[in-house]
PDB file of C-alpha atoms in Angstrom:
ATOM      1  CA  UNK A   1       3.045 107.880 -77.794  1.00 67.00           C
ATOM      2  CA  UNK A   2       0.717 106.198 -80.561  1.00 84.00           C
ATOM      3  CA  UNK A   3      -3.565 107.000 -79.724  1.00 88.00           C
ATOM      4  CA  UNK A   4      -5.125 103.851 -78.419  1.00 92.00           C
ATOM      5  CA  UNK A   5      -7.661 102.214 -80.288  1.00 93.00           C
ATOM      6  CA  UNK A   6     -11.180 102.256 -78.913  1.00 94.00           C
ATOM      7  CA  UNK A   7     -14.059  99.701 -79.153  1.00 94.00           C
ATOM      8  CA  UNK A   8     -17.174 101.111 -77.693  1.00 94.00           C
ATOM      9  CA  UNK A   9     -18.917  98.042 -76.866  1.00 94.00           C
ATOM     10  CA  UNK A  10     -22.592  98.175 -76.649  1.00 94.00           C
ATOM     11  CA  UNK A  11     -24.928  95.396 -75.807  1.00 93.00           C
ATOM     12  CA  UNK A  12     -28.600  95.464 -77.534  1.00 92.00           C
ATOM     13  CA  UNK A  13     -31.699  93.739 -76.697  1.00 91.00           C
ATOM     14  CA  UNK A  14     -34.942  94.514 -78.811  1.00 90.00           C
ATOM     15  CA  UNK A  15     -33.560  98.253 -79.373  1.00 88.00           C
ATOM     16  CA  UNK A  16     -34.993  99.047 -83.000  1.00 88.00           C
ATOM     17  CA  UNK A  17     -36.578 102.158 -81.520  1.00 88.00           C
ATOM     18  CA  UNK A  18     -33.866 103.670 -79.919  1.00 89.00           C
ATOM     19  CA  UNK A  19     -30.430 102.452 -81.841  1.00 91.00           C
ATOM     20  CA  UNK A  20     -30.912 104.581 -84.732  1.00 91.00           C
ATOM     21  CA  UNK A  21     -30.659 107.595 -82.439  1.00 91.00           C
ATOM     22  CA  UNK A  22     -27.762 106.570 -80.305  1.00 92.00           C
ATOM     23  CA  UNK A  23     -25.734 104.758 -83.199  1.00 92.00           C
ATOM     24  CA  UNK A  24     -25.005 108.422 -85.092  1.00 92.00           C
ATOM     25  CA  UNK A  25     -23.977 109.822 -81.177  1.00 93.00           C
ATOM     26  CA  UNK A  26     -21.882 107.189 -80.486  1.00 93.00           C
ATOM     27  CA  UNK A  27     -20.058 107.599 -84.082  1.00 93.00           C
ATOM     28  CA  UNK A  28     -19.743 111.300 -83.295  1.00 92.00           C
ATOM     29  CA  UNK A  29     -17.892 110.716 -80.366  1.00 92.00           C
ATOM     30  CA  UNK A  30     -15.296 108.688 -82.052  1.00 92.00           C
ATOM     31  CA  UNK A  31     -14.904 111.719 -85.000  1.00 92.00           C
ATOM     32  CA  UNK A  32     -14.523 113.971 -81.730  1.00 92.00           C
ATOM     33  CA  UNK A  33     -12.238 112.174 -79.703  1.00 93.00           C
ATOM     34  CA  UNK A  34      -9.876 111.078 -82.895  1.00 91.00           C
ATOM     35  CA  UNK A  35     -10.067 114.643 -83.767  1.00 91.00           C
ATOM     36  CA  UNK A  36      -8.860 115.642 -80.468  1.00 90.00           C
ATOM     37  CA  UNK A  37      -6.189 112.802 -81.023  1.00 90.00           C
ATOM     38  CA  UNK A  38      -6.647 110.818 -78.041  1.00 92.00           C
ATOM     39  CA  UNK A  39      -7.496 107.772 -79.922  1.00 90.00           C
ATOM     40  CA  UNK A  40      -6.896 106.061 -83.325  1.00 91.00           C
ATOM     41  CA  UNK A  41      -9.234 107.324 -86.169  1.00 91.00           C
ATOM     42  CA  UNK A  42      -9.294 103.229 -86.593  1.00 90.00           C
ATOM     43  CA  UNK A  43     -11.552 103.139 -83.604  1.00 91.00           C
ATOM     44  CA  UNK A  44     -14.812 101.177 -83.961  1.00 92.00           C
ATOM     45  CA  UNK A  45     -18.513 100.703 -82.365  1.00 93.00           C
ATOM     46  CA  UNK A  46     -19.210  97.346 -81.485  1.00 94.00           C
ATOM     47  CA  UNK A  47     -22.996  96.551 -81.174  1.00 95.00           C
ATOM     48  CA  UNK A  48     -23.960  92.725 -79.873  1.00 94.00           C
ATOM     49  CA  UNK A  49     -27.244  91.411 -80.428  1.00 93.00           C
ATOM     50  CA  UNK A  50     -28.532  89.685 -77.882  1.00 90.00           C
ATOM     51  CA  UNK A  51     -30.981  87.602 -79.386  1.00 87.00           C
ATOM     52  CA  UNK A  52     -33.365  90.015 -80.275  1.00 89.00           C
ATOM     53  CA  UNK A  53     -36.997  89.305 -81.204  1.00 89.00           C
ATOM     54  CA  UNK A  54     -37.283  92.515 -83.573  1.00 88.00           C
ATOM     55  CA  UNK A  55     -35.373  94.235 -86.127  1.00 89.00           C
ATOM     56  CA  UNK A  56     -32.267  95.293 -84.032  1.00 91.00           C
ATOM     57  CA  UNK A  57     -29.774  93.234 -86.028  1.00 93.00           C
ATOM     58  CA  UNK A  58     -31.027  94.072 -89.548  1.00 92.00           C
ATOM     59  CA  UNK A  59     -30.313  97.887 -88.358  1.00 93.00           C
ATOM     60  CA  UNK A  60     -27.062  96.644 -86.923  1.00 93.00           C
ATOM     61  CA  UNK A  61     -26.164  95.047 -90.524  1.00 92.00           C
ATOM     62  CA  UNK A  62     -27.723  98.242 -92.545  1.00 92.00           C
ATOM     63  CA  UNK A  63     -25.337 100.415 -89.907  1.00 92.00           C
ATOM     64  CA  UNK A  64     -21.968  98.395 -90.687  1.00 90.00           C
ATOM     65  CA  UNK A  65     -22.483  98.112 -94.458  1.00 91.00           C
ATOM     66  CA  UNK A  66     -23.250 101.937 -94.517  1.00 90.00           C
ATOM     67  CA  UNK A  67     -20.010 102.916 -92.215  1.00 90.00           C
ATOM     68  CA  UNK A  68     -17.068 100.470 -91.441  1.00 89.00           C
ATOM     69  CA  UNK A  69     -16.824 102.153 -87.844  1.00 91.00           C
ATOM     70  CA  UNK A  70     -19.932 100.386 -86.991  1.00 94.00           C
ATOM     71  CA  UNK A  71     -19.588  96.613 -86.346  1.00 92.00           C
ATOM     72  CA  UNK A  72     -21.840  93.698 -84.833  1.00 92.00           C
ATOM     73  CA  UNK A  73     -22.198  90.171 -83.266  1.00 93.00           C
ATOM     74  CA  UNK A  74     -25.195  88.462 -83.060  1.00 93.00           C
ATOM     75  CA  UNK A  75     -25.416  85.951 -80.473  1.00 92.00           C
ATOM     76  CA  UNK A  76     -27.456  82.455 -81.169  1.00 89.00           C
ATOM     77  CA  UNK A  77     -30.230  83.129 -78.852  1.00 88.00           C
ATOM     78  CA  UNK A  78     -30.756  85.360 -75.837  1.00 87.00           C
ATOM     79  CA  UNK A  79     -28.072  85.041 -73.149  1.00 84.00           C
ATOM     80  CA  UNK A  80     -28.694  87.978 -71.160  1.00 84.00           C
ATOM     81  CA  UNK A  81     -27.322  91.608 -70.885  1.00 86.00           C
ATOM     82  CA  UNK A  82     -24.285  90.368 -69.204  1.00 87.00           C
ATOM     83  CA  UNK A  83     -23.391  87.727 -71.147  1.00 89.00           C
ATOM     84  CA  UNK A  84     -23.728  90.164 -74.113  1.00 91.00           C
ATOM     85  CA  UNK A  85     -21.403  92.419 -72.790  1.00 91.00           C
ATOM     86  CA  UNK A  86     -18.390  89.841 -71.507  1.00 91.00           C
ATOM     87  CA  UNK A  87     -18.899  88.444 -75.429  1.00 90.00           C
ATOM     88  CA  UNK A  88     -18.144  92.276 -76.930  1.00 91.00           C
ATOM     89  CA  UNK A  89     -15.251  92.541 -74.527  1.00 92.00           C
ATOM     90  CA  UNK A  90     -13.855  89.179 -75.111  1.00 90.00           C
ATOM     91  CA  UNK A  91     -14.321  89.679 -78.908  1.00 89.00           C
ATOM     92  CA  UNK A  92     -12.358  92.992 -79.098  1.00 89.00           C
ATOM     93  CA  UNK A  93      -9.901  92.478 -76.672  1.00 87.00           C
ATOM     94  CA  UNK A  94      -7.360  91.417 -79.483  1.00 85.00           C
ATOM     95  CA  UNK A  95      -8.211  94.194 -81.803  1.00 87.00           C
ATOM     96  CA  UNK A  96      -8.163  97.172 -79.409  1.00 90.00           C
ATOM     97  CA  UNK A  97      -6.097  98.951 -76.642  1.00 92.00           C
ATOM     98  CA  UNK A  98      -9.226 100.277 -75.123  1.00 94.00           C
ATOM     99  CA  UNK A  99     -12.626  99.436 -74.750  1.00 94.00           C
ATOM    100  CA  UNK A 100     -15.751 101.299 -73.214  1.00 94.00           C
ATOM    101  CA  UNK A 101     -18.884  99.442 -72.336  1.00 93.00           C
ATOM    102  CA  UNK A 102     -22.108 101.531 -72.293  1.00 93.00           C
ATOM    103  CA  UNK A 103     -26.090 100.806 -72.778  1.00 89.00           C
ATOM    104  CA  UNK A 104     -27.831 101.561 -75.964  1.00 88.00           C
ATOM    105  CA  UNK A 105     -30.737 103.413 -74.616  1.00 85.00           C
ATOM    106  CA  UNK A 106     -28.592 107.138 -74.400  1.00 82.00           C
ATOM    107  CA  UNK A 107     -29.286 107.487 -70.388  1.00 85.00           C
ATOM    108  CA  UNK A 108     -25.709 107.382 -69.987  1.00 86.00           C
ATOM    109  CA  UNK A 109     -23.507 110.674 -70.901  1.00 87.00           C
ATOM    110  CA  UNK A 110     -21.659 109.637 -73.609  1.00 90.00           C
ATOM    111  CA  UNK A 111     -19.251 112.788 -73.547  1.00 90.00           C
ATOM    112  CA  UNK A 112     -18.413 111.406 -70.456  1.00 90.00           C
ATOM    113  CA  UNK A 113     -16.270 109.204 -72.597  1.00 92.00           C
ATOM    114  CA  UNK A 114     -13.613 111.829 -73.177  1.00 91.00           C
ATOM    115  CA  UNK A 115     -12.639 112.161 -69.638  1.00 92.00           C
ATOM    116  CA  UNK A 116     -12.271 108.309 -69.458  1.00 92.00           C
ATOM    117  CA  UNK A 117     -10.022 108.437 -72.086  1.00 93.00           C
ATOM    118  CA  UNK A 118      -8.266 111.444 -70.408  1.00 92.00           C
ATOM    119  CA  UNK A 119      -7.840 108.688 -67.374  1.00 93.00           C
ATOM    120  CA  UNK A 120      -6.381 106.313 -69.287  1.00 93.00           C
ATOM    121  CA  UNK A 121      -4.180 108.252 -70.834  1.00 92.00           C
ATOM    122  CA  UNK A 122      -2.932 109.421 -67.217  1.00 91.00           C
ATOM    123  CA  UNK A 123      -2.352 105.816 -66.161  1.00 90.00           C
ATOM    124  CA  UNK A 124      -5.783 103.905 -64.846  1.00 92.00           C
ATOM    125  CA  UNK A 125      -6.190 100.631 -66.231  1.00 93.00           C
ATOM    126  CA  UNK A 126      -9.931 100.794 -65.351  1.00 93.00           C
ATOM    127  CA  UNK A 127     -12.194 103.845 -65.207  1.00 94.00           C
ATOM    128  CA  UNK A 128     -15.536 103.575 -64.107  1.00 92.00           C
ATOM    129  CA  UNK A 129     -18.693 105.694 -65.039  1.00 90.00           C
ATOM    130  CA  UNK A 130     -20.350 106.688 -61.941  1.00 88.00           C
ATOM    131  CA  UNK A 131     -23.899 108.624 -61.262  1.00 83.00           C
ATOM    132  CA  UNK A 132     -23.314 111.703 -59.496  1.00 77.00           C
ATOM    133  CA  UNK A 133     -27.149 111.507 -58.526  1.00 70.00           C
ATOM    134  CA  UNK A 134     -30.351 109.391 -58.860  1.00 62.00           C
ATOM    135  CA  UNK A 135     -32.698 112.636 -59.177  1.00 65.00           C
ATOM    136  CA  UNK A 136     -34.183 111.337 -62.613  1.00 60.00           C
ATOM    137  CA  UNK A 137     -35.332 108.076 -60.714  1.00 61.00           C
ATOM    138  CA  UNK A 138     -38.464 107.101 -59.259  1.00 62.00           C
ATOM    139  CA  UNK A 139     -38.150 107.121 -55.406  1.00 64.00           C
ATOM    140  CA  UNK A 140     -39.043 103.121 -55.452  1.00 62.00           C
ATOM    141  CA  UNK A 141     -36.143 102.481 -57.913  1.00 65.00           C
ATOM    142  CA  UNK A 142     -33.347 105.006 -56.112  1.00 66.00           C
ATOM    143  CA  UNK A 143     -34.393 103.293 -52.664  1.00 66.00           C
ATOM    144  CA  UNK A 144     -34.142  99.924 -54.089  1.00 65.00           C
ATOM    145  CA  UNK A 145     -30.320 100.464 -56.124  1.00 64.00           C
ATOM    146  CA  UNK A 146     -29.149 102.371 -53.093  1.00 67.00           C
ATOM    147  CA  UNK A 147     -29.584 100.026 -50.855  1.00 69.00           C
ATOM    148  CA  UNK A 148     -28.800  97.008 -53.353  1.00 67.00           C
ATOM    149  CA  UNK A 149     -24.946  98.635 -53.507  1.00 67.00           C
ATOM    150  CA  UNK A 150     -25.054  98.793 -49.589  1.00 71.00           C
ATOM    151  CA  UNK A 151     -25.878  95.199 -49.510  1.00 68.00           C
ATOM    152  CA  UNK A 152     -23.439  94.088 -51.829  1.00 67.00           C
ATOM    153  CA  UNK A 153     -20.916  96.147 -49.691  1.00 68.00           C
ATOM    154  CA  UNK A 154     -22.130  94.565 -46.391  1.00 68.00           C
ATOM    155  CA  UNK A 155     -21.906  91.211 -47.594  1.00 65.00           C
ATOM    156  CA  UNK A 156     -18.236  91.899 -48.420  1.00 63.00           C
ATOM    157  CA  UNK A 157     -18.502  92.396 -52.654  1.00 64.00           C
ATOM    158  CA  UNK A 158     -16.057  95.034 -53.544  1.00 69.00           C
ATOM    159  CA  UNK A 159     -18.281  97.176 -55.829  1.00 71.00           C
ATOM    160  CA  UNK A 160     -18.081 100.623 -57.112  1.00 76.00           C
ATOM    161  CA  UNK A 161     -21.152 102.750 -55.514  1.00 73.00           C
ATOM    162  CA  UNK A 162     -23.828 103.913 -58.320  1.00 76.00           C
ATOM    163  CA  UNK A 163     -21.499 102.307 -60.823  1.00 79.00           C
ATOM    164  CA  UNK A 164     -23.475 100.032 -63.714  1.00 80.00           C
ATOM    165  CA  UNK A 165     -21.832  98.586 -66.400  1.00 85.00           C
ATOM    166  CA  UNK A 166     -20.327 101.921 -68.264  1.00 90.00           C
ATOM    167  CA  UNK A 167     -16.935 101.495 -67.846  1.00 91.00           C
ATOM    168  CA  UNK A 168     -13.427 101.953 -69.757  1.00 95.00           C
ATOM    169  CA  UNK A 169     -10.934  98.982 -69.704  1.00 93.00           C
ATOM    170  CA  UNK A 170      -7.599  98.319 -71.203  1.00 93.00           C
ATOM    171  CA  UNK A 171      -6.641  95.572 -73.253  1.00 91.00           C
ATOM    172  CA  UNK A 172      -3.851  94.598 -70.619  1.00 91.00           C
ATOM    173  CA  UNK A 173      -6.486  94.063 -67.789  1.00 92.00           C
ATOM    174  CA  UNK A 174      -9.329  92.463 -70.238  1.00 92.00           C
ATOM    175  CA  UNK A 175      -6.561  90.070 -70.603  1.00 91.00           C
ATOM    176  CA  UNK A 176      -6.192  89.044 -67.070  1.00 90.00           C
ATOM    177  CA  UNK A 177      -9.867  89.562 -66.805  1.00 88.00           C
ATOM    178  CA  UNK A 178     -10.189  86.522 -69.385  1.00 87.00           C
ATOM    179  CA  UNK A 179      -8.830  84.359 -66.637  1.00 87.00           C
ATOM    180  CA  UNK A 180     -12.153  84.837 -64.820  1.00 84.00           C
ATOM    181  CA  UNK A 181     -14.011  81.261 -66.264  1.00 81.00           C
ATOM    182  CA  UNK A 182     -17.207  81.257 -64.052  1.00 79.00           C
ATOM    183  CA  UNK A 183     -20.454  81.039 -65.764  1.00 75.00           C
ATOM    184  CA  UNK A 184     -22.137  82.915 -63.281  1.00 76.00           C
ATOM    185  CA  UNK A 185     -20.953  86.622 -63.754  1.00 78.00           C
ATOM    186  CA  UNK A 186     -21.880  89.795 -62.161  1.00 78.00           C
ATOM    187  CA  UNK A 187     -19.462  92.204 -64.254  1.00 82.00           C
ATOM    188  CA  UNK A 188     -19.440  95.253 -61.912  1.00 80.00           C
ATOM    189  CA  UNK A 189     -18.416  93.289 -59.193  1.00 77.00           C
ATOM    190  CA  UNK A 190     -15.863  91.180 -61.019  1.00 82.00           C
ATOM    191  CA  UNK A 191     -13.732  93.908 -62.369  1.00 85.00           C
ATOM    192  CA  UNK A 192     -12.718  95.373 -59.328  1.00 86.00           C
ATOM    193  CA  UNK A 193     -11.383  91.627 -58.498  1.00 83.00           C
ATOM    194  CA  UNK A 194      -8.787  92.206 -61.486  1.00 86.00           C
ATOM    195  CA  UNK A 195      -6.752  95.286 -59.571  1.00 83.00           C
ATOM    196  CA  UNK A 196      -4.569  97.451 -61.626  1.00 88.00           C
ATOM    197  CA  UNK A 197      -4.990 101.285 -61.248  1.00 90.00           C
ATOM    198  CA  UNK A 198      -8.375 102.786 -61.329  1.00 90.00           C
ATOM    199  CA  UNK A 199     -10.179 105.588 -60.714  1.00 92.00           C
ATOM    200  CA  UNK A 200     -13.658 107.158 -61.527  1.00 90.00           C
ATOM    201  CA  UNK A 201     -15.496 109.523 -63.521  1.00 89.00           C
ATOM    202  CA  UNK A 202     -19.184 111.206 -62.675  1.00 90.00           C
ATOM    203  CA  UNK A 203     -21.785 111.956 -64.971  1.00 87.00           C
ATOM    204  CA  UNK A 204     -25.606 112.707 -64.543  1.00 84.00           C
ATOM    205  CA  UNK A 205     -27.753 109.951 -66.469  1.00 78.00           C
ATOM    206  CA  UNK A 206     -30.730 111.358 -68.182  1.00 73.00           C
ATOM    207  CA  UNK A 207     -33.858 109.751 -69.325  1.00 68.00           C
ATOM    208  CA  UNK A 208     -33.916 107.045 -71.913  1.00 60.00           C
ATOM    209  CA  UNK A 209     -34.036 108.432 -75.699  1.00 58.00           C
ATOM    210  CA  UNK A 210     -36.764 105.892 -76.762  1.00 64.00           C
ATOM    211  CA  UNK A 211     -38.584 102.553 -76.102  1.00 53.00           C
ATOM    212  CA  UNK A 212     -38.620 100.930 -72.785  1.00 62.00           C
ATOM    213  CA  UNK A 213     -36.586  99.648 -70.322  1.00 59.00           C
ATOM    214  CA  UNK A 214     -35.729  95.956 -70.674  1.00 57.00           C
ATOM    215  CA  UNK A 215     -34.981  95.504 -67.009  1.00 57.00           C
ATOM    216  CA  UNK A 216     -38.539  95.223 -64.944  1.00 57.00           C
ATOM    217  CA  UNK A 217     -38.391  94.848 -61.261  1.00 58.00           C
ATOM    218  CA  UNK A 218     -38.145  90.893 -61.752  1.00 63.00           C
ATOM    219  CA  UNK A 219     -34.994  91.088 -63.629  1.00 63.00           C
ATOM    220  CA  UNK A 220     -33.421  93.734 -61.513  1.00 64.00           C
ATOM    221  CA  UNK A 221     -34.274  90.986 -58.451  1.00 65.00           C
ATOM    222  CA  UNK A 222     -32.482  88.266 -60.459  1.00 66.00           C
ATOM    223  CA  UNK A 223     -29.292  90.552 -61.131  1.00 64.00           C
ATOM    224  CA  UNK A 224     -28.887  91.556 -57.414  1.00 64.00           C
ATOM    225  CA  UNK A 225     -29.072  87.867 -56.042  1.00 66.00           C
ATOM    226  CA  UNK A 226     -26.658  86.733 -58.671  1.00 66.00           C
ATOM    227  CA  UNK A 227     -24.201  89.774 -57.470  1.00 63.00           C
ATOM    228  CA  UNK A 228     -24.512  88.546 -53.905  1.00 65.00           C
ATOM    229  CA  UNK A 229     -24.250  84.879 -54.824  1.00 64.00           C
ATOM    230  CA  UNK A 230     -21.458  85.071 -57.122  1.00 67.00           C
ATOM    231  CA  UNK A 231     -19.282  87.384 -55.083  1.00 63.00           C
ATOM    232  CA  UNK A 232     -19.836  86.669 -51.088  1.00 64.00           C
ATOM    233  CA  UNK A 233     -20.371  83.705 -49.211  1.00 63.00           C
ATOM    234  CA  UNK A 234     -21.608  85.683 -46.647  1.00 69.00           C
ATOM    235  CA  UNK A 235     -25.375  84.806 -46.715  1.00 72.00           C
ATOM    236  CA  UNK A 236     -23.956  80.776 -45.702  1.00 70.00           C
ATOM    237  CA  UNK A 237     -22.251  82.417 -42.686  1.00 70.00           C
ATOM    238  CA  UNK A 238     -25.535  84.562 -41.793  1.00 74.00           C
ATOM    239  CA  UNK A 239     -27.298  81.261 -41.947  1.00 72.00           C
ATOM    240  CA  UNK A 240     -24.568  79.664 -39.698  1.00 71.00           C
ATOM    241  CA  UNK A 241     -25.151  82.685 -37.033  1.00 73.00           C
ATOM    242  CA  UNK A 242     -28.951  82.186 -37.141  1.00 73.00           C
ATOM    243  CA  UNK A 243     -28.478  78.602 -36.530  1.00 71.00           C
ATOM    244  CA  UNK A 244     -26.273  79.004 -33.643  1.00 72.00           C
ATOM    245  CA  UNK A 245     -28.684  81.882 -31.899  1.00 75.00           C
ATOM    246  CA  UNK A 246     -31.731  79.683 -32.819  1.00 71.00           C
ATOM    247  CA  UNK A 247     -30.151  76.653 -30.795  1.00 68.00           C
ATOM    248  CA  UNK A 248     -28.862  78.287 -28.202  1.00 72.00           C
ATOM    249  CA  UNK A 249     -32.665  80.090 -27.265  1.00 72.00           C
ATOM    250  CA  UNK A 250     -33.700  76.242 -27.963  1.00 68.00           C
ATOM    251  CA  UNK A 251     -31.086  75.045 -25.182  1.00 69.00           C
ATOM    252  CA  UNK A 252     -32.351  77.643 -23.202  1.00 70.00           C
ATOM    253  CA  UNK A 253     -36.031  76.919 -23.598  1.00 68.00           C
ATOM    254  CA  UNK A 254     -35.369  73.035 -22.905  1.00 65.00           C
ATOM    255  CA  UNK A 255     -33.753  73.688 -19.996  1.00 71.00           C
ATOM    256  CA  UNK A 256     -36.951  76.142 -18.808  1.00 69.00           C
ATOM    257  CA  UNK A 257     -39.107  72.965 -19.767  1.00 65.00           C
ATOM    258  CA  UNK A 258     -37.353  70.629 -17.603  1.00 66.00           C
ATOM    259  CA  UNK A 259     -37.133  72.793 -14.508  1.00 72.00           C
ATOM    260  CA  UNK A 260     -40.600  73.297 -14.759  1.00 67.00           C
ATOM    261  CA  UNK A 261     -41.441  69.787 -14.937  1.00 64.00           C
ATOM    262  CA  UNK A 262     -39.592  68.849 -12.248  1.00 70.00           C
ATOM    263  CA  UNK A 263     -41.115  71.388 -10.463  1.00 70.00           C
ATOM    264  CA  UNK A 264     -44.407  70.404 -11.110  1.00 65.00           C
ATOM    265  CA  UNK A 265     -45.390  73.776 -12.886  1.00 63.00           C
ATOM    266  CA  UNK A 266     -45.503  72.265 -16.497  1.00 57.00           C
ATOM    267  CA  UNK A 267     -48.658  73.203 -18.159  1.00 60.00           C
ATOM    268  CA  UNK A 268     -49.328  71.934 -21.969  1.00 62.00           C
ATOM    269  CA  UNK A 269     -50.199  74.758 -24.204  1.00 60.00           C
ATOM    270  CA  UNK A 270     -50.410  74.680 -28.399  1.00 49.00           C
ATOM    271  CA  UNK A 271     -49.756  78.268 -28.822  1.00 52.00           C
ATOM    272  CA  UNK A 272     -45.650  77.843 -27.793  1.00 63.00           C
ATOM    273  CA  UNK A 273     -45.425  74.990 -29.743  1.00 66.00           C
ATOM    274  CA  UNK A 274     -47.022  75.989 -32.792  1.00 55.00           C
ATOM    275  CA  UNK A 275     -45.366  79.362 -32.658  1.00 59.00           C
ATOM    276  CA  UNK A 276     -41.700  77.239 -32.161  1.00 68.00           C
ATOM    277  CA  UNK A 277     -42.303  74.926 -35.009  1.00 67.00           C
ATOM    278  CA  UNK A 278     -43.483  77.700 -37.225  1.00 58.00           C
ATOM    279  CA  UNK A 279     -40.759  79.758 -36.679  1.00 67.00           C
ATOM    280  CA  UNK A 280     -38.097  76.802 -36.540  1.00 70.00           C
ATOM    281  CA  UNK A 281     -39.506  75.487 -39.707  1.00 68.00           C
ATOM    282  CA  UNK A 282     -39.771  79.290 -41.723  1.00 65.00           C
ATOM    283  CA  UNK A 283     -35.251  79.481 -40.727  1.00 71.00           C
ATOM    284  CA  UNK A 284     -35.159  76.313 -42.227  1.00 74.00           C
ATOM    285  CA  UNK A 285     -36.840  76.676 -45.513  1.00 67.00           C
ATOM    286  CA  UNK A 286     -34.670  80.017 -45.858  1.00 71.00           C
ATOM    287  CA  UNK A 287     -31.668  78.295 -44.794  1.00 74.00           C
ATOM    288  CA  UNK A 288     -32.192  75.685 -47.710  1.00 75.00           C
ATOM    289  CA  UNK A 289     -33.122  77.877 -49.954  1.00 70.00           C
ATOM    290  CA  UNK A 290     -29.726  80.097 -49.829  1.00 73.00           C
ATOM    291  CA  UNK A 291     -27.800  76.951 -49.818  1.00 75.00           C
ATOM    292  CA  UNK A 292     -29.563  75.438 -52.666  1.00 72.00           C
ATOM    293  CA  UNK A 293     -28.861  78.578 -54.600  1.00 70.00           C
ATOM    294  CA  UNK A 294     -25.556  77.914 -54.028  1.00 73.00           C
ATOM    295  CA  UNK A 295     -25.944  74.502 -55.048  1.00 74.00           C
ATOM    296  CA  UNK A 296     -27.238  74.971 -58.159  1.00 68.00           C
ATOM    297  CA  UNK A 297     -24.182  77.811 -58.917  1.00 67.00           C
ATOM    298  CA  UNK A 298     -21.812  75.096 -58.090  1.00 71.00           C
ATOM    299  CA  UNK A 299     -23.794  72.295 -60.429  1.00 66.00           C
ATOM    300  CA  UNK A 300     -23.742  75.342 -63.273  1.00 63.00           C
ATOM    301  CA  UNK A 301     -20.146  76.049 -62.646  1.00 63.00           C
ATOM    302  CA  UNK A 302     -19.004  72.177 -63.221  1.00 70.00           C
ATOM    303  CA  UNK A 303     -20.826  71.805 -66.705  1.00 64.00           C
ATOM    304  CA  UNK A 304     -18.431  74.739 -68.041  1.00 72.00           C
ATOM    305  CA  UNK A 305     -21.042  75.495 -70.908  1.00 70.00           C
ATOM    306  CA  UNK A 306     -19.957  78.273 -72.924  1.00 75.00           C
ATOM    307  CA  UNK A 307     -21.275  81.855 -71.861  1.00 79.00           C
ATOM    308  CA  UNK A 308     -22.236  82.878 -75.100  1.00 80.00           C
ATOM    309  CA  UNK A 309     -22.171  81.424 -78.938  1.00 82.00           C
ATOM    310  CA  UNK A 310     -21.722  84.177 -81.755  1.00 84.00           C
ATOM    311  CA  UNK A 311     -23.974  83.326 -84.568  1.00 85.00           C
ATOM    312  CA  UNK A 312     -23.471  86.199 -87.203  1.00 86.00           C
ATOM    313  CA  UNK A 313     -21.108  88.457 -87.492  1.00 86.00           C
ATOM    314  CA  UNK A 314     -21.113  91.745 -89.986  1.00 86.00           C
ATOM    315  CA  UNK A 315     -18.023  92.346 -92.168  1.00 76.00           C
ATOM    316  CA  UNK A 316     -14.712  93.061 -90.758  1.00 64.00           C
ATOM    317  CA  UNK A 317     -16.175  92.158 -87.054  1.00 64.00           C
ATOM    318  CA  UNK A 318     -13.626  91.440 -84.510  1.00 61.00           C
ATOM    319  CA  UNK A 319     -11.967  88.075 -84.941  1.00 59.00           C
ATOM    320  CA  UNK A 320     -13.634  84.966 -83.650  1.00 48.00           C
ATOM    321  CA  UNK A 321     -11.252  84.691 -80.184  1.00 45.00           C
ATOM    322  CA  UNK A 322     -14.502  84.674 -78.347  1.00 42.00           C
ATOM    323  CA  UNK A 323     -15.542  81.760 -79.832  1.00 45.00           C
ATOM    324  CA  UNK A 324     -12.584  79.921 -79.013  1.00 42.00           C
ATOM    325  CA  UNK A 325     -12.161  81.262 -75.599  1.00 44.00           C
ATOM    326  CA  UNK A 326     -16.393  79.827 -75.059  1.00 42.00           C
ATOM    327  CA  UNK A 327     -15.696  76.671 -76.374  1.00 41.00           C
ATOM    328  CA  UNK A 328     -12.617  76.347 -74.050  1.00 42.00           C
ATOM    329  CA  UNK A 329     -15.015  76.495 -70.839  1.00 43.00           C
TER     330      UNK A 329
END
């Protein structure tokens, strides 16, 4: 059996401090896997520059000039981590047998790729990299992350607990995944929808090698909300349930008020009126906000705008299949 050709897809945004440290580690892993006969020696590392404002793209260009195993794509503007990762996957799917997506910061255990490839050779089409623990996280981050995964599963989204975007995906699975045309994407919840045989590899996550995290609380909350609204309609059903409950309570109060008025025991009071108005007004505003979020996503989906646009490539980078796919959308 011929060894599979691997593309390591690495989205980058303002990573000039850490990229010179992690790029050699990715290259060493390619050499080690190739020496063991597990992957084709012609495998590559594909960096996707997500509209960085620092010297990230210049570093990627230098790496590609020094070593043909490094390739780079530059997006025309910042499109966010998910779209940058999608770009790398779609661009490389025609050039390789398997892809492994990983962040640039060095926190994910690169050596776990060895076990991922083993699982692929054993028949798995998708292999999820799953954190075995969150001891390196602060209490707040650990609590919010675990609550997020539980909330997603409760909402009906099929996600892998403690899995981010470190995963192996076969070219066969990517070919089917390309049929998912939505603009609002949440990859860690979409790949389980593809099906095929899948498994998980567990690893310990370490501290960032250099630089600062580009996922502050605001972006994490936005990603969480995107994940929920992109994968589940349960929030709308919850609103329906709350509406029915509030309507039942209101009906009971109306009956009570009528009975009290008929019995001559009605007492005018502003407190109860104020509480009822405030409560119902709050429920209505929240409901309108959630419904508006879904309507906004429908609005964006109907426009069919490109999810990414590649502005530059290093020599020998993946063919322009991704650009054509983006334009078709």
